[in-house]
Coordinates of C-alpha atoms and ligand atoms in Angstrom, one line a residue:
Chain A
X1456 CA 43.4 92.1 134.7
X1457 CA 44.3 94.6 133.0
X1458 CA 47.1 94.4 129.9
X1459 CA 47.4 98.6 129.8
X1460 CA 47.2 100.3 132.3
X1461 CA 47.7 104.2 132.8
X1462 CA 47.3 105.3 136.3
X1463 CA 47.2 110.4 136.4
X1464 CA 49.1 110.3 133.5
X1465 CA 51.0 114.3 133.1
X1466 CA 53.2 115.5 130.4
X1467 CA 53.7 118.7 130.2
X1468 CA 56.4 120.4 126.5
X1469 CA 57.8 122.9 128.2
X1470 CA 55.9 124.8 130.3
X1471 CA 52.8 123.9 129.0
X1472 CA 50.7 120.4 130.3
X1473 CA 49.8 118.5 127.4
X1474 CA 48.4 115.5 130.2
X1475 CA 46.6 116.4 133.2
X1476 CA 46.8 113.3 134.4
X1477 CA 44.9 110.6 132.8
X1478 CA 44.2 107.3 134.0
X1479 CA 42.9 104.5 131.2
X1480 CA 42.8 100.7 131.0
X1481 CA 43.2 97.8 128.1
X1482 CA 41.9 94.7 129.1
X1483 CA 43.8 91.8 126.6
X1484 CA 41.8 90.7 123.3
X1485 CA 39.6 94.0 123.7
X1486 CA 39.2 97.2 120.9
X1487 CA 39.9 100.4 122.7
X1488 CA 39.4 104.0 121.7
X1489 CA 40.4 107.1 122.2
X1490 CA 38.6 109.6 120.3
X1491 CA 39.3 113.9 120.8
X1492 CA 39.7 116.7 119.2
X1493 CA 42.9 117.6 117.0
X1494 CA 45.2 118.8 120.1
X1495 CA 43.8 116.9 122.8
X1496 CA 46.8 114.7 124.1
X1497 CA 45.9 112.2 122.5
X1498 CA 49.5 111.3 120.2
X1499 CA 51.0 112.4 123.3
X1500 CA 49.4 109.6 125.3
X1501 CA 50.7 107.3 123.1
X1502 CA 54.6 108.5 122.5
X1503 CA 54.2 108.8 125.9
X1504 CA 53.0 104.5 127.2
X1505 CA 56.0 103.4 124.0
X1506 CA 58.9 105.9 126.4
X1507 CA 59.2 108.3 122.8
X1508 CA 57.6 111.1 125.5
X1509 CA 58.9 111.1 129.5
X1510 CA 56.0 112.0 131.8
X1511 CA 56.1 114.0 134.5
X1512 CA 54.3 111.9 136.9
X1513 CA 51.9 108.9 136.7
X1514 CA 52.3 105.9 136.1
X1515 CA 51.7 102.8 133.2
X1516 CA 52.4 99.6 134.0
X1517 CA 52.0 96.9 130.9
X1518 CA 50.8 93.2 131.6
X1519 CA 52.3 93.8 135.7
X1520 CA 55.2 95.5 135.4
X1521 CA 55.5 99.2 135.2
X1522 CA 57.4 100.6 132.1
X1523 CA 57.6 104.4 132.5
X1524 CA 61.5 105.7 132.5
X1525 CA 62.0 102.2 129.9
X1526 CA 63.5 102.6 126.6
X1527 CA 61.6 102.8 123.9
X1528 CA 63.6 99.0 122.1
X1529 CA 62.8 97.8 125.8
X1530 CA 59.2 98.8 125.4
X1531 CA 58.8 96.8 122.6
X1532 CA 60.4 93.7 123.2
X1533 CA 57.6 92.7 126.2
X1534 CA 55.5 93.5 123.1
X1535 CA 54.0 96.2 122.3
X1536 CA 54.2 98.6 119.0
X1537 CA 52.7 101.0 117.6
X1538 CA 51.6 102.5 114.4
X1539 CA 52.7 105.5 114.7
X1540 CA 50.7 108.9 113.3
X1541 CA 50.9 110.2 109.5
X1542 CA 52.3 106.1 108.6
X1543 CA 56.5 107.2 109.2
X1544 CA 57.6 104.4 106.7
X1545 CA 61.5 104.4 106.5
X1546 CA 60.7 106.3 102.7
X1547 CA 65.1 105.1 102.0
X1548 CA 63.8 100.7 102.6
X1549 CA 61.7 99.0 100.2
X1550 CA 58.4 97.2 101.0
X1551 CA 60.5 94.3 101.8
X1552 CA 63.2 96.0 104.1
X1553 CA 60.9 97.8 106.1
X1554 CA 59.2 94.3 107.0
X1555 CA 62.1 93.3 107.4
X1556 CA 62.7 96.2 110.5
X1557 CA 59.9 95.8 111.8
X1558 CA 61.3 92.6 113.1
X1559 CA 64.1 94.0 114.1
X1560 CA 63.7 91.8 117.6
X1561 CA 62.8 88.6 115.7
X1562 CA 66.2 86.4 115.5
X1563 CA 64.9 84.0 113.6
X1564 CA 65.7 84.2 110.3
X1565 CA 63.2 81.8 109.2
X1566 CA 60.7 83.2 110.8
X1567 CA 61.0 86.1 109.7
X1568 CA 60.9 85.4 106.3
X1569 CA 57.6 82.9 107.1
X1570 CA 56.0 85.8 108.8
X1571 CA 57.3 88.2 105.8
X1572 CA 54.2 85.8 103.5
X1573 CA 52.1 86.1 106.1
X1574 CA 52.2 89.7 105.4
X1575 CA 51.8 89.6 102.2
X1576 CA 48.8 87.5 102.5
X1577 CA 46.7 89.7 104.7
X1578 CA 47.7 92.9 102.8
X1579 CA 48.4 91.6 98.9
X1580 CA 49.3 94.7 97.3
X1581 CA 52.9 94.2 99.8
X1582 CA 54.0 91.6 98.7
X1583 CA 53.2 92.8 95.1
X1584 CA 55.4 96.0 95.8
X1585 CA 57.5 94.3 97.9
X1586 CA 61.0 96.0 95.7
X1587 CA 59.6 99.2 96.1
X1588 CA 60.6 102.2 98.2
X1589 CA 58.2 103.2 100.9
X1590 CA 58.6 106.3 99.4
X1591 CA 57.1 105.8 96.9
X1592 CA 53.6 104.7 97.5
X1593 CA 50.5 105.9 97.9
X1594 CA 49.6 107.0 101.6
X1595 CA 47.1 103.6 102.0
X1596 CA 49.3 101.2 100.4
X1597 CA 52.4 102.8 102.8
X1598 CA 48.7 103.0 106.2
X1599 CA 49.5 99.4 105.0
X1600 CA 53.3 98.7 105.3
X1601 CA 52.8 100.7 108.4
X1602 CA 50.1 98.0 109.8
X1603 CA 52.1 95.1 108.0
X1604 CA 55.5 96.3 109.5
X1605 CA 53.5 97.0 113.0
X1606 CA 52.8 92.7 113.3
X1607 CA 55.9 91.7 112.4
X1608 CA 57.1 91.7 115.8
X1609 CA 54.6 89.9 117.0
X1610 CA 52.7 92.4 119.2
X1611 CA 49.8 91.6 122.2
X1612 CA 49.4 95.5 122.4
X1613 CA 48.9 97.3 119.2
X1614 CA 48.4 101.1 119.3
X1615 CA 47.2 102.4 116.5
X1616 CA 47.1 106.1 115.7
X1617 CA 45.0 107.9 113.2
X1618 CA 45.0 105.6 111.0
X1619 CA 42.4 106.8 109.2
X1620 CA 43.9 110.4 108.3
X1621 CA 43.7 111.3 105.0
X1622 CA 42.0 108.0 103.0
X1623 CA 39.8 108.0 100.8
X1624 CA 37.1 106.6 102.0
X1625 CA 36.9 103.0 100.7
X1626 CA 40.5 102.8 102.2
X1627 CA 39.3 103.8 105.7
X1628 CA 37.1 100.3 106.2
X1629 CA 38.9 98.8 105.2
X1630 CA 42.1 99.7 107.4
X1631 CA 39.1 99.3 110.1
X1632 CA 38.6 96.0 109.0
X1633 CA 41.9 94.7 109.5
X1634 CA 42.2 96.3 112.7
X1635 CA 39.1 94.5 113.8
X1636 CA 40.2 91.1 112.0
X1637 CA 43.9 91.6 113.5
X1638 CA 41.9 91.6 116.7
X1639 CA 40.1 89.0 116.2
X1640 CA 43.2 86.9 115.7
X1641 CA 44.4 87.5 119.3
X1642 CA 45.9 90.7 119.7
X1643 CA 44.9 93.9 121.4
X1644 CA 43.8 96.7 119.5
X1645 CA 44.5 100.7 121.8
X1646 CA 42.7 103.0 118.8
X1647 CA 44.3 106.5 117.8
X1648 CA 40.4 108.4 115.9
X1649 CA 39.2 111.7 115.0
X1650 CA 36.7 109.2 112.5
X1651 CA 34.7 108.7 115.9
X1652 CA 32.2 107.2 114.5
X1653 CA 33.9 104.2 112.8
X1654 CA 36.1 104.2 115.8
X1655 CA 33.3 103.9 118.3
X1656 CA 31.4 101.3 115.7
X1657 CA 34.4 97.9 116.5
X1658 CA 35.7 99.1 119.8
X1659 CA 34.3 97.3 122.8
X1660 CA 34.5 100.1 125.6
X1661 CA 36.2 103.5 124.6
X1662 CA 37.6 106.9 125.7
X1663 CA 36.4 110.8 124.5
X1664 CA 39.5 113.4 125.8
X1665 CA 39.4 116.7 125.2
X1666 CA 42.8 119.3 125.7
X1667 CA 44.6 117.0 128.8
X1668 CA 41.7 115.0 130.1
X1669 CA 39.5 112.6 129.7
X1670 CA 36.5 113.1 130.0
X1671 CA 33.4 111.1 129.3
X1672 CA 34.2 106.5 128.6
X1673 CA 31.7 103.2 128.5
X1674 CA 30.5 100.7 126.1
X1675 CA 31.5 101.7 122.6
X1676 CA 28.3 101.8 121.5
X1677 CA 27.2 103.7 124.9
X1678 CA 29.0 106.7 123.7
X1679 CA 28.1 106.1 120.1
X1680 CA 24.8 107.2 121.3
X1681 CA 25.6 109.8 123.9
X1682 CA 24.4 112.8 123.2
X1683 CA 27.7 115.2 124.0
X1684 CA 29.9 112.3 121.4
X1685 CA 27.1 113.1 118.5
X1686 CA 27.4 116.7 118.8
X1687 CA 30.5 117.4 119.9
X1688 CA 32.4 113.9 117.3
X1689 CA 29.5 112.8 115.0
X1690 CA 28.0 116.0 113.0
X1691 CA 25.2 116.2 115.3
Chain B
X498 CA 99.4 110.3 80.0
X499 CA 99.9 112.8 82.0
X500 CA 96.9 113.2 82.6
X501 CA 95.5 110.2 83.2
X502 CA 98.2 109.6 86.1
X503 CA 97.1 113.3 87.4
X504 CA 93.6 112.0 87.6
X505 CA 94.5 108.6 89.1
X506 CA 96.5 111.0 91.7
X507 CA 93.3 112.4 92.0
X508 CA 90.9 109.6 92.5
X509 CA 94.1 108.0 95.4
X510 CA 93.6 110.7 97.2
X511 CA 89.6 111.5 96.6
X512 CA 89.7 108.5 97.9
X513 CA 91.3 109.4 100.8
X514 CA 89.1 112.7 101.2
X515 CA 86.2 109.8 101.1
X516 CA 87.0 108.1 104.2
X517 CA 87.1 110.5 106.3
X518 CA 84.4 112.5 104.1
X519 CA 82.2 109.0 105.6
X520 CA 82.6 109.6 109.2
X521 CA 81.2 113.3 109.1
X522 CA 78.6 111.9 106.8
X523 CA 77.5 108.9 108.5
X524 CA 77.6 110.5 112.1
X525 CA 75.6 114.2 111.1
X526 CA 73.1 111.5 109.3
X527 CA 72.7 108.9 112.3
X528 CA 73.4 110.9 115.3
X529 CA 72.3 114.5 113.9
X530 CA 75.3 116.3 114.5
X531 CA 78.4 117.8 113.1
X532 CA 81.3 116.3 114.7
X533 CA 84.4 118.9 114.9
X534 CA 86.8 116.4 115.9
X535 CA 86.7 114.3 113.8
X536 CA 89.7 114.6 112.3
X537 CA 91.6 114.7 115.1
X538 CA 91.5 110.9 114.7
X539 CA 93.3 111.3 112.2
X540 CA 95.9 113.3 114.1
X541 CA 95.5 110.2 117.8
X542 CA 95.9 108.3 115.3
X543 CA 98.7 109.0 113.5
X544 CA 100.7 108.8 117.3
X545 CA 100.1 106.2 117.4
X546 CA 101.4 104.0 114.1
X547 CA 104.1 106.8 115.6
X548 CA 104.1 105.4 118.7
X549 CA 104.1 101.7 117.5
X550 CA 106.6 102.6 114.8
X551 CA 109.2 103.8 117.3
X552 CA 108.4 99.6 119.6
X553 CA 107.9 97.1 116.5
X554 CA 110.0 99.2 113.9
X555 CA 109.9 96.2 111.6
X556 CA 105.6 95.9 111.9
X557 CA 104.0 97.9 110.1
X558 CA 100.3 95.5 109.7
X559 CA 100.4 95.7 113.4
X560 CA 101.1 99.4 113.8
X561 CA 98.4 100.2 111.2
X562 CA 95.6 98.0 113.1
X563 CA 96.4 98.7 116.7
X564 CA 95.9 102.4 115.4
X565 CA 92.5 101.5 113.9
X566 CA 91.8 99.8 116.8
X567 CA 92.2 102.6 119.3
X568 CA 90.5 105.0 117.2
X569 CA 87.4 103.6 116.3
X570 CA 87.3 102.2 120.8
X571 CA 88.2 106.9 121.2
X572 CA 85.7 107.5 118.4
X573 CA 83.5 105.1 121.3
X574 CA 85.0 106.3 124.6
X575 CA 84.2 110.2 123.4
X576 CA 80.8 109.7 122.4
X577 CA 79.7 107.9 125.3
X578 CA 81.6 110.8 127.0
X579 CA 80.9 113.8 125.5
X580 CA 78.1 113.5 123.6
X581 CA 75.8 110.8 124.3
X582 CA 74.7 113.1 128.1
X583 CA 73.7 116.3 125.2
X584 CA 71.0 114.1 123.4
X585 CA 68.4 116.7 122.8
X586 CA 70.8 119.5 123.7
X587 CA 70.1 121.2 121.3
X588 CA 72.2 121.3 118.1
X589 CA 74.9 124.8 119.2
X590 CA 75.9 122.5 122.8
X591 CA 76.7 120.1 120.8
X592 CA 78.9 121.8 118.1
X593 CA 80.5 123.9 121.0
X594 CA 80.9 120.4 123.2
X595 CA 82.9 118.8 119.4
X596 CA 85.0 122.0 119.3
X597 CA 85.7 121.6 122.8
X598 CA 86.6 117.9 121.8
X599 CA 89.0 119.0 119.2
X600 CA 91.5 121.3 121.2
X601 CA 91.1 118.5 123.8
X602 CA 93.7 115.7 121.8
X603 CA 95.6 119.0 119.5
X604 CA 96.8 120.0 123.3
X605 CA 96.8 116.9 125.0
X606 CA 99.6 115.8 121.1
X607 CA 101.2 119.1 121.5
X608 CA 101.6 118.1 125.2
X609 CA 102.4 114.9 124.8
X610 CA 104.1 114.5 122.3
X611 CA 105.1 118.6 121.4
X612 CA 105.5 120.6 118.8
X613 CA 108.5 119.7 116.4
X614 CA 106.9 117.4 113.6
X615 CA 107.6 113.4 113.5
X616 CA 108.9 112.6 111.1
X617 CA 107.3 109.1 110.1
X618 CA 107.5 106.5 107.2
X619 CA 104.3 104.2 107.4
X620 CA 104.2 102.6 104.4
X621 CA 107.1 102.3 102.6
X622 CA 105.8 101.8 98.6
X623 CA 107.7 102.6 96.7
X624 CA 109.0 102.9 92.0
X625 CA 105.9 103.1 90.2
X626 CA 104.0 101.4 87.4
X627 CA 104.3 102.0 83.8
X628 CA 102.6 101.1 80.6
X629 CA 104.3 102.9 77.7
X630 CA 104.7 106.1 78.9
X631 CA 102.5 106.1 80.9
X632 CA 103.6 105.3 85.7
X633 CA 101.7 105.3 88.1
X634 CA 103.2 105.7 91.6
X635 CA 102.3 102.3 93.5
X636 CA 102.0 103.4 96.6
X637 CA 98.5 105.7 94.0
X638 CA 96.8 102.8 93.0
X639 CA 97.5 100.5 97.0
X640 CA 95.3 104.2 98.5
X641 CA 93.0 103.7 95.6
X642 CA 92.3 99.9 95.7
X643 CA 91.8 100.6 99.9
X644 CA 89.7 103.5 99.2
X645 CA 88.1 100.9 96.5
X646 CA 87.5 98.1 99.3
X647 CA 86.3 100.3 102.3
X648 CA 83.3 102.4 100.2
X649 CA 82.6 98.6 98.1
X650 CA 82.6 96.9 101.7
X651 CA 80.5 100.2 103.5
X652 CA 77.8 99.9 101.1
X653 CA 77.0 96.6 100.6
X654 CA 77.0 96.7 105.3
X655 CA 74.5 99.4 104.7
X656 CA 72.8 97.4 102.4
X657 CA 72.5 93.9 103.1
X658 CA 73.3 93.7 106.9
X659 CA 70.7 94.6 110.0
X660 CA 72.6 96.8 111.9
X661 CA 73.3 98.4 108.4
X662 CA 68.8 98.7 107.6
X663 CA 69.0 100.4 111.3
X664 CA 71.7 102.4 110.8
X665 CA 69.7 103.7 107.8
X666 CA 66.2 103.8 109.6
X667 CA 67.5 105.9 113.0
X668 CA 68.9 108.5 110.7
X669 CA 65.7 108.7 108.8
X670 CA 63.2 109.4 111.1
X671 CA 65.2 108.1 115.4
X672 CA 61.5 108.7 116.9
X673 CA 60.1 105.7 114.4
X674 CA 63.5 103.5 114.3
X675 CA 62.8 103.2 118.1
X676 CA 59.6 101.4 117.4
X677 CA 60.9 98.7 115.8
X678 CA 63.1 98.2 118.9
X679 CA 66.4 99.3 117.6
X680 CA 68.4 100.3 120.1
X681 CA 69.7 103.7 118.9
X682 CA 72.7 104.6 121.4
X683 CA 74.1 101.0 119.6
X684 CA 73.1 102.6 116.3
X685 CA 75.7 105.7 117.3
X686 CA 78.0 103.6 118.6
X687 CA 78.8 101.5 115.7
X688 CA 78.3 105.1 113.4
X689 CA 81.0 106.2 115.4
X690 CA 82.9 103.4 115.8
X691 CA 83.3 102.6 111.9
X692 CA 83.4 106.5 111.4
X693 CA 86.6 106.5 113.5
X694 CA 88.4 103.2 112.1
X695 CA 87.8 104.4 108.1
X696 CA 89.6 108.2 109.1
X697 CA 92.7 106.7 111.1
X698 CA 93.1 104.3 108.0
X699 CA 93.4 107.4 105.7
X700 CA 95.9 109.4 108.1
X701 CA 97.8 105.6 107.2
X702 CA 97.5 107.1 103.1
X703 CA 98.5 110.6 104.0
X704 CA 101.1 109.4 106.0
X705 CA 102.4 107.8 102.7
X706 CA 102.3 110.9 100.6
X707 CA 103.2 113.5 103.3
X708 CA 104.7 112.2 106.5
X709 CA 105.4 114.2 108.1
X710 CA 102.8 114.2 111.5
X711 CA 102.7 116.8 114.0
X712 CA 99.4 117.6 116.1
X713 CA 97.5 119.8 113.8
X714 CA 97.6 117.7 111.5
X715 CA 93.7 116.2 110.9
X716 CA 92.8 119.5 110.4
X717 CA 93.5 120.6 106.8
X718 CA 92.2 117.4 105.8
X719 CA 88.8 117.5 108.1
X720 CA 88.1 120.5 106.7
X721 CA 88.2 119.4 103.3
X722 CA 85.9 116.0 103.6
X723 CA 83.7 117.8 105.7
X724 CA 83.3 120.0 102.7
X725 CA 83.3 117.2 100.3
X726 CA 80.5 116.1 102.5
X727 CA 78.6 118.4 102.0
X728 CA 79.0 118.8 98.6
X729 CA 78.1 115.1 98.0
X730 CA 74.9 115.8 100.0
X731 CA 75.3 115.6 103.9
X732 CA 74.3 112.8 105.3
X733 CA 73.9 110.7 102.1
X734 CA 77.0 107.5 101.9
X735 CA 77.4 108.1 98.6
X736 CA 77.2 111.8 99.0
X737 CA 80.4 111.6 99.8
X738 CA 82.3 109.1 98.7
X739 CA 81.0 111.4 95.2
X740 CA 82.4 114.6 96.9
X741 CA 85.4 113.6 98.2
X742 CA 86.8 111.6 94.9
X743 CA 85.0 114.5 93.2
X744 CA 87.5 116.8 94.9
X745 CA 90.3 115.4 95.0
X746 CA 90.2 115.0 91.1
X747 CA 89.5 119.1 91.0
X748 CA 92.9 119.1 93.3
X749 CA 95.1 116.8 91.5
X750 CA 94.1 119.1 88.2
X751 CA 94.8 122.9 89.9
X752 CA 97.9 121.2 91.6
X753 CA 99.2 120.9 87.7
X754 CA 98.3 124.4 86.5
X755 CA 100.6 127.0 87.7
X756 CA 98.9 129.9 87.3
X757 CA 96.5 128.2 89.8
X758 CA 97.8 125.8 91.8
X759 CA 98.6 128.7 94.7
X760 CA 95.4 129.0 94.7
X761 CA 93.8 125.4 95.2
X762 CA 92.3 125.9 98.4
X763 CA 89.8 128.8 97.8
X764 CA 88.4 126.7 94.2
X765 CA 87.2 123.8 95.8
X766 CA 85.6 126.5 98.8
X767 CA 84.2 128.4 95.7
X768 CA 83.1 124.8 94.1
X769 CA 81.6 124.0 97.5
X770 CA 79.5 127.3 97.5
X771 CA 79.0 127.5 93.8
X772 CA 77.0 123.9 94.5
X773 CA 75.3 124.9 97.1
X774 CA 73.9 128.2 95.9
X775 CA 72.7 125.4 92.4
X776 CA 71.5 122.7 94.7
X777 CA 72.1 123.4 98.5
X778 CA 71.4 120.4 99.9
X779 CA 74.4 119.2 97.9
X780 CA 74.7 116.3 95.2
X781 CA 73.6 113.4 96.4
X782 CA 71.6 115.1 99.3
X783 CA 67.3 114.7 100.1
X784 CA 65.8 117.0 101.7
X785 CA 64.4 115.2 103.9
X786 CA 60.2 115.0 105.2
X787 CA 59.9 117.1 107.9
X788 CA 58.2 115.8 110.7
X789 CA 54.7 116.9 111.9
Ligands
ATP2277 N1 56.8 118.8 120.4 C1 56.2 119.3 120.9 N2 56.4 120.3 121.4 C2 54.9 121.3 122.4 N3 53.8 121.1 122.5 C3 52.9 120.2 121.0 C4 54.3 118.5 120.6 N4 53.6 118.5 120.4 C5 52.4 118.4 121.6 N5 52.0 119.3 122.0 C6 50.8 120.1 122.1 O1 50.4 119.1 122.4 C7 48.8 119.2 122.6 C8 48.9 118.3 122.9 O2 49.5 117.3 121.0 P1 48.8 115.6 120.3 O3 49.5 115.8 119.6 O4 49.2 114.9 121.9 O5 47.6 116.2 119.9 P2 46.4 114.7 119.1 O6 45.6 114.5 120.4 O7 47.5 113.5 118.9 O8 45.9 116.1 118.1 P3 45.7 115.2 116.7 O9 44.7 115.1 116.7 O10 46.0 116.5 115.5 O11 47.2 114.7 115.9 C9 48.3 120.4 121.6 O12 48.3 121.4 121.8 C10 49.7 120.8 121.1 O13 50.2 121.4 121.0
MG2278 MG1 47.7 113.4 116.6

């Protein structure tokens, strides 16, 4: 059964239709990627799923339950989280405090403490900088923090919006390795990327988005080999 | 010696301004709105104390407590009924609503308590502390002590508690805060509650100095405290404290110089303008990262 099911989602910004009825699903344990050019509607899709934007029509079903119209904080409690585009760490809080915010829904303090230690093991950089204001971190470190922060809520489904944006190649590889690792340790992943090559290489399944519509879908391998995708997103 | 006692007076009225300014700045930072009716909460608190004094003339502290609690609930109610429905509406619509709430409070007070000012001595702390030539009113010392305690407590609350940190998070990035599972409406409610409670408390100290209560009692201190919040950098909690204290000290000094004393208000607002010209974000304000 699909963990997340999006059915005919339509979203408008004023009179402009950003999503023209898109449907896709993410099964438990998968890495699914959504690729597409700037302005295709990838971020809009994620924000609608998380309840940050209210769709005009359509369904979002998580774990068998309709979540359209549910406030974002409730959706997070169901076990979903989003690493937003542009990282959006809290720059006025320290690394440690950002991780605490990630565990906002967890009332068990000692568990939160040990979770933070686990994040430091996963991202040693964060442990070294735990007392530093997040605004002072480098872009790569902020991405690590955004991911670590999202992990603190123990999500079943983690959605990442362009986690490799603006990172040096070596860091891009690290981020993708980490996404794979998280998936292998039980987190279902929905990944939005412009780095189509990398995204397709780790994805079980993929969807291609073009101006508010899903135009192609298949396994990561199929899409990586499709001429259309090669031409449009993989540089020939 | 004269200067030191002027300074202490300034610090204590500055502490009062700071307590009011905190409400403006926290609501601005977290709810992203200018609560024009904030000053009027001081007035409402004053009248509640007045009524409590009539009912139970002996127990001042109970009267103060009831006024503070009443204003906390009032702040929550106003936010719930007047501002929450406008979440996401244009800032202008929210501002006009807040102005409406302000007039509503003032008019209701006028209807209920009529226009003649009520004389109300809340806390009578007479006498002065004398150290050699230095003489400081006890009321000044009490005000200073309470203001310092309140500011310390609030700072600790924001830095050390989960709810306090959530306030910082909501103020910096509301959507990212929602993604943490934070109930933003709840955080905004807490903010209004704290701000309104502090305003009521500040009212006590204002009445200690000038025990005359009318329906516009909160207007001038409201504007002054707002000025203080902007000087310090609106949205910044330490900024509101610094701005409030600065304004109080400037005011006290200006009052002491006969030549400029009549122009004190003008001087204060000029300082606001000068500071904003030099540093548009206020003394401790940060330029917010723009959302992509
Ligand atoms: N707040 C907004 N108001 C109006 N239009 C918007 C808003 N946000 C996005 N849009 C428009 O909706 C469309 C989809 O935007 P969206 O951000 O979802 O694209 P995206 O696929 O995430 O792009 P990118 O790869 O650049 O992040 C675009 O045409 C964009 O201009
Ligand atoms: Mg995007």
